PDB file of C-alpha atoms in Angstrom:
ATOM      1  CA  UNK A   1       7.113  -5.543 -24.425  1.00 68.00           C
ATOM      2  CA  UNK A   2       7.909  -6.066 -20.794  1.00 84.00           C
ATOM      3  CA  UNK A   3      10.381  -3.506 -20.796  1.00 91.00           C
ATOM      4  CA  UNK A   4       7.829  -0.753 -21.943  1.00 92.00           C
ATOM      5  CA  UNK A   5       5.647  -2.193 -19.276  1.00 91.00           C
ATOM      6  CA  UNK A   6       8.299  -1.667 -16.887  1.00 92.00           C
ATOM      7  CA  UNK A   7       9.052   1.686 -18.598  1.00 92.00           C
ATOM      8  CA  UNK A   8       5.164   3.061 -17.984  1.00 91.00           C
ATOM      9  CA  UNK A   9       4.963   1.400 -14.494  1.00 91.00           C
ATOM     10  CA  UNK A  10       8.398   3.320 -13.322  1.00 92.00           C
ATOM     11  CA  UNK A  11       6.851   6.731 -14.803  1.00 91.00           C
ATOM     12  CA  UNK A  12       3.616   6.151 -13.012  1.00 86.00           C
ATOM     13  CA  UNK A  13       5.415   5.531 -10.028  1.00 84.00           C
ATOM     14  CA  UNK A  14       7.755   8.960 -10.730  1.00 85.00           C
ATOM     15  CA  UNK A  15       4.735  10.633 -10.850  1.00 83.00           C
ATOM     16  CA  UNK A  16       2.871   9.396  -8.049  1.00 73.00           C
ATOM     17  CA  UNK A  17       5.890  10.432  -5.957  1.00 73.00           C
ATOM     18  CA  UNK A  18       6.404  13.765  -6.855  1.00 73.00           C
ATOM     19  CA  UNK A  19       2.785  14.433  -6.059  1.00 73.00           C
ATOM     20  CA  UNK A  20       3.116  12.983  -2.343  1.00 72.00           C
ATOM     21  CA  UNK A  21       0.097  10.066  -3.221  1.00 64.00           C
ATOM     22  CA  UNK A  22       2.500   7.315  -2.778  1.00 61.00           C
ATOM     23  CA  UNK A  23       3.580   8.315   0.504  1.00 67.00           C
ATOM     24  CA  UNK A  24       0.129   8.636   1.746  1.00 67.00           C
ATOM     25  CA  UNK A  25      -0.840   5.313   0.284  1.00 66.00           C
ATOM     26  CA  UNK A  26       1.907   3.678   2.241  1.00 69.00           C
ATOM     27  CA  UNK A  27       0.839   5.394   5.428  1.00 70.00           C
ATOM     28  CA  UNK A  28      -3.086   4.040   4.538  1.00 68.00           C
ATOM     29  CA  UNK A  29      -1.368   0.849   4.398  1.00 70.00           C
ATOM     30  CA  UNK A  30       0.167   0.733   7.592  1.00 68.00           C
ATOM     31  CA  UNK A  31      -3.411   1.870   9.022  1.00 65.00           C
ATOM     32  CA  UNK A  32      -4.985  -1.151   7.388  1.00 66.00           C
ATOM     33  CA  UNK A  33      -2.414  -3.587   8.890  1.00 65.00           C
ATOM     34  CA  UNK A  34      -3.048  -2.545  12.371  1.00 64.00           C
ATOM     35  CA  UNK A  35      -6.718  -2.631  12.221  1.00 68.00           C
ATOM     36  CA  UNK A  36      -6.128  -6.262  10.887  1.00 68.00           C
ATOM     37  CA  UNK A  37      -4.069  -6.909  13.887  1.00 68.00           C
ATOM     38  CA  UNK A  38      -6.820  -5.887  16.077  1.00 68.00           C
ATOM     39  CA  UNK A  39      -9.681  -7.863  14.609  1.00 69.00           C
ATOM     40  CA  UNK A  40      -6.970 -11.258  14.375  1.00 66.00           C
ATOM     41  CA  UNK A  41      -6.914 -10.520  17.990  1.00 71.00           C
ATOM     42  CA  UNK A  42     -10.715  -9.800  18.710  1.00 66.00           C
ATOM     43  CA  UNK A  43     -11.045 -13.240  16.710  1.00 66.00           C
ATOM     44  CA  UNK A  44      -8.688 -15.266  18.605  1.00 71.00           C
ATOM     45  CA  UNK A  45     -10.582 -14.028  21.987  1.00 72.00           C
ATOM     46  CA  UNK A  46     -13.987 -15.363  20.627  1.00 71.00           C
ATOM     47  CA  UNK A  47     -12.468 -18.773  19.487  1.00 62.00           C
TER      48      UNK A  47
END
């Protein structure tokens, strides 16, 4: 059963990579990380 799950996950990842959506998701994650750092800095200034 895990082999089938891995196979489906790999196919999904391949199809997302082909359409470029995976790259967009990675860029969005980086952007979110920067916003999280800003919020952390503001919180530490308020403390």
